Amino acid sequence: MHFADSFRAARWIRLVNLLLQAILFLALFAGLNYIALHHAWRFDATASRRHSLSPETRSYLERLERDVAITVTFTDSNDSEELAQAYRDISALLREYTYFTGGNSKGRLTVRYVDVYQSRREAEALGVADQPNIIMLTSDRHSRLLRLDDLYVIKKKVSREAFKGEATLTAAILDVSSAEKKKIYFLAGHGEMSPDSVDGARGLSQLRDQLRQRNYDLEGLNLGLNRRIPDDAALLLIPSPQSRFQPFEEELLRNYLTTRAGRVILLVDPARQFGLENLLFDWGVLVYDNIILDTNPNYISENGELILSHFLPHPISQLIIDNALFPLVGPTRVVNEDLGRSPDDGLSVKVLVASSPTAWGESGYRLRNADYTPGQDLRHRNGLGVLAISERLKPANLPLSVPGGRLAVFGTSDLVTNNRIINGGNFPLFLNTISWAVDRDTQLNIPARPIERFQLSLSQEELVRLRLGLFLVVPGVVALLGVFVYWTRRN
């Protein structure tokens, strides 16, 4: 018998056939995985596109120049339903970010989840050992920290109305991947409060640490010595000057605000002459020589602090309004809009934070007068201003929409001292003012995603019928079908 017709040849042919089938199967499996990895298609069929990144975010991620590492200390093993839901929201969103940047040659995002309690050594190495429930973003140059409140729109400190994680994360990614830090100069030379001082009443060391943690570069500046404002100044912070600015210093600040679209935050205290009245007048802001007093116990704390509870909706104050936060301050003077200024369509002035309507601006405070005097003291039905902002949207007499300078004036510096900054709304209010001044987190037009809540309400009778249907009817139908098939096959 010829070998080709023998049983041994048939066995070899069968073996080779099986090997070829296995190789073809493995090649098909590997090919499908390669295609799925490099040429995947994803479809979001939800009505609100909750599983897709916005076009603006995708545009920014395509142009990302640096790798960003994201460390998340939220965990899914949490007894709190709010934290568990936050973990699900964040992890789902970060999957979209890492998937979209997976094909980038540079500018990729990597995500790591760390339990700060179970992985103590790893958390210490990453610098998040004592910070549960945060998101840390780091690049080769900068870092930034996000907390839970930054990710949600919260109404009245109780219910979460929407998830704004995409806008917050995208802004933070752009921030840490930017080439340079935004630089804040603390002015000195007039007895201002110092960011290096740990004094409780006049020190700003806690504010300094918080700003550095948020990726700001800080430095001191004495205009009397330098006689110029550095080109890299993103913001000038003037905390509680105790003496008057010289005319040339005021002119430097005026040119910085006007010709360089500069940003200035000024904190002034009662009974102090600081010498910038003409500059403020040019920007439509008036600072009165008085002190705000209030006899309404609803707006005075047990320690005699003024409780600020009247806010105009604005990016600076919206977080304070949504979370029902109430800043506490000590001695405060009235800061208001100059209603009699000449018309200027490029200047926008607003009073964002005010006292209660029962408060008044006492002009006789040096005489230790504590009674309201009509015609002499200030009072307004909408309260007295504590924070006023002024923004020049375009140069005068030009039809172009060119961003201009921004000025914020607080009637107290007590808001951010080491003793006060930990009070509920103090630091959020001041941090939002800085963010507004330097254009941080205000350029994104990414809507928050509404949180969808579903609730099934059933009566006791309906619950009984549901249990009977699940435990008796469905299994009974399956059993009858099985008996029918068995009986059919038997016959």
mmCIF file with all atom_site columns, N, CA and C in Angstrom, residues 41 45 52 59 131 190 198 202 231 257 426:
data_model
loop_
_atom_site.group_PDB
_atom_site.id
_atom_site.type_symbol
_atom_site.label_atom_id
_atom_site.label_alt_id
_atom_site.label_comp_id
_atom_site.label_asym_id
_atom_site.label_entity_id
_atom_site.label_seq_id
_atom_site.pdbx_PDB_ins_code
_atom_site.Cartn_x
_atom_site.Cartn_y
_atom_site.Cartn_z
_atom_site.occupancy
_atom_site.B_iso_or_equiv
_atom_site.pdbx_formal_charge
_atom_site.auth_seq_id
_atom_site.auth_comp_id
_atom_site.auth_asym_id
_atom_site.auth_atom_id
_atom_site.pdbx_PDB_model_num
ATOM 1  N N  . TRP A 1 41  ? -13.748 51.401  18.016 1.00 0.00 ? 41  TRP A N  1
ATOM 2  C CA . TRP A 1 41  ? -14.883 52.311  17.844 1.00 0.00 ? 41  TRP A CA 1
ATOM 3  C C  . TRP A 1 41  ? -15.729 52.252  19.101 1.00 0.00 ? 41  TRP A C  1
ATOM 4  N N  . ALA A 1 45  ? -24.641 56.120  23.406 1.00 0.00 ? 45  ALA A N  1
ATOM 5  C CA . ALA A 1 45  ? -26.050 56.205  23.027 1.00 0.00 ? 45  ALA A CA 1
ATOM 6  C C  . ALA A 1 45  ? -26.897 56.938  24.055 1.00 0.00 ? 45  ALA A C  1
ATOM 7  N N  . SER A 1 52  ? -19.114 60.577  27.133 1.00 0.00 ? 52  SER A N  1
ATOM 8  C CA . SER A 1 52  ? -18.252 61.141  26.096 1.00 0.00 ? 52  SER A CA 1
ATOM 9  C C  . SER A 1 52  ? -17.651 62.460  26.586 1.00 0.00 ? 52  SER A C  1
ATOM 10 N N  . SER A 1 59  ? -10.284 68.709  22.006 1.00 0.00 ? 59  SER A N  1
ATOM 11 C CA . SER A 1 59  ? -9.389  69.619  21.297 1.00 0.00 ? 59  SER A CA 1
ATOM 12 C C  . SER A 1 59  ? -8.160  69.941  22.135 1.00 0.00 ? 59  SER A C  1
ATOM 13 N N  . GLN A 1 131 ? -3.947  62.611  52.786 1.00 0.00 ? 131 GLN A N  1
ATOM 14 C CA . GLN A 1 131 ? -4.950  63.312  51.992 1.00 0.00 ? 131 GLN A CA 1
ATOM 15 C C  . GLN A 1 131 ? -5.892  62.331  51.305 1.00 0.00 ? 131 GLN A C  1
ATOM 16 N N  . HIS A 1 190 ? 5.129   99.149  52.603 1.00 0.00 ? 190 HIS A N  1
ATOM 17 C CA . HIS A 1 190 ? 4.148   100.050 53.223 1.00 0.00 ? 190 HIS A CA 1
ATOM 18 C C  . HIS A 1 190 ? 3.524   99.395  54.458 1.00 0.00 ? 190 HIS A C  1
ATOM 19 N N  . VAL A 1 198 ? 4.183   83.970  60.477 1.00 0.00 ? 198 VAL A N  1
ATOM 20 C CA . VAL A 1 198 ? 3.279   82.988  61.080 1.00 0.00 ? 198 VAL A CA 1
ATOM 21 C C  . VAL A 1 198 ? 2.413   83.623  62.159 1.00 0.00 ? 198 VAL A C  1
ATOM 22 N N  . ARG A 1 202 ? -1.542  89.032  61.778 1.00 0.00 ? 202 ARG A N  1
ATOM 23 C CA . ARG A 1 202 ? -1.003  89.755  60.618 1.00 0.00 ? 202 ARG A CA 1
ATOM 24 C C  . ARG A 1 202 ? -0.232  88.836  59.667 1.00 0.00 ? 202 ARG A C  1
ATOM 25 N N  . ASP A 1 231 ? 7.771   91.822  34.279 1.00 0.00 ? 231 ASP A N  1
ATOM 26 C CA . ASP A 1 231 ? 6.958   91.423  33.122 1.00 0.00 ? 231 ASP A CA 1
ATOM 27 C C  . ASP A 1 231 ? 6.177   90.141  33.375 1.00 0.00 ? 231 ASP A C  1
ATOM 28 N N  . LEU A 1 257 ? -2.184  98.252  35.252 1.00 0.00 ? 257 LEU A N  1
ATOM 29 C CA . LEU A 1 257 ? -3.580  97.868  35.053 1.00 0.00 ? 257 LEU A CA 1
ATOM 30 C C  . LEU A 1 257 ? -4.095  98.246  33.672 1.00 0.00 ? 257 LEU A C  1
ATOM 31 N N  . ASN A 1 426 ? -14.088 81.919  54.123 1.00 0.00 ? 426 ASN A N  1
ATOM 32 C CA . ASN A 1 426 ? -13.030 82.916  53.911 1.00 0.00 ? 426 ASN A CA 1
ATOM 33 C C  . ASN A 1 426 ? -12.084 82.538  52.780 1.00 0.00 ? 426 ASN A C  1
#
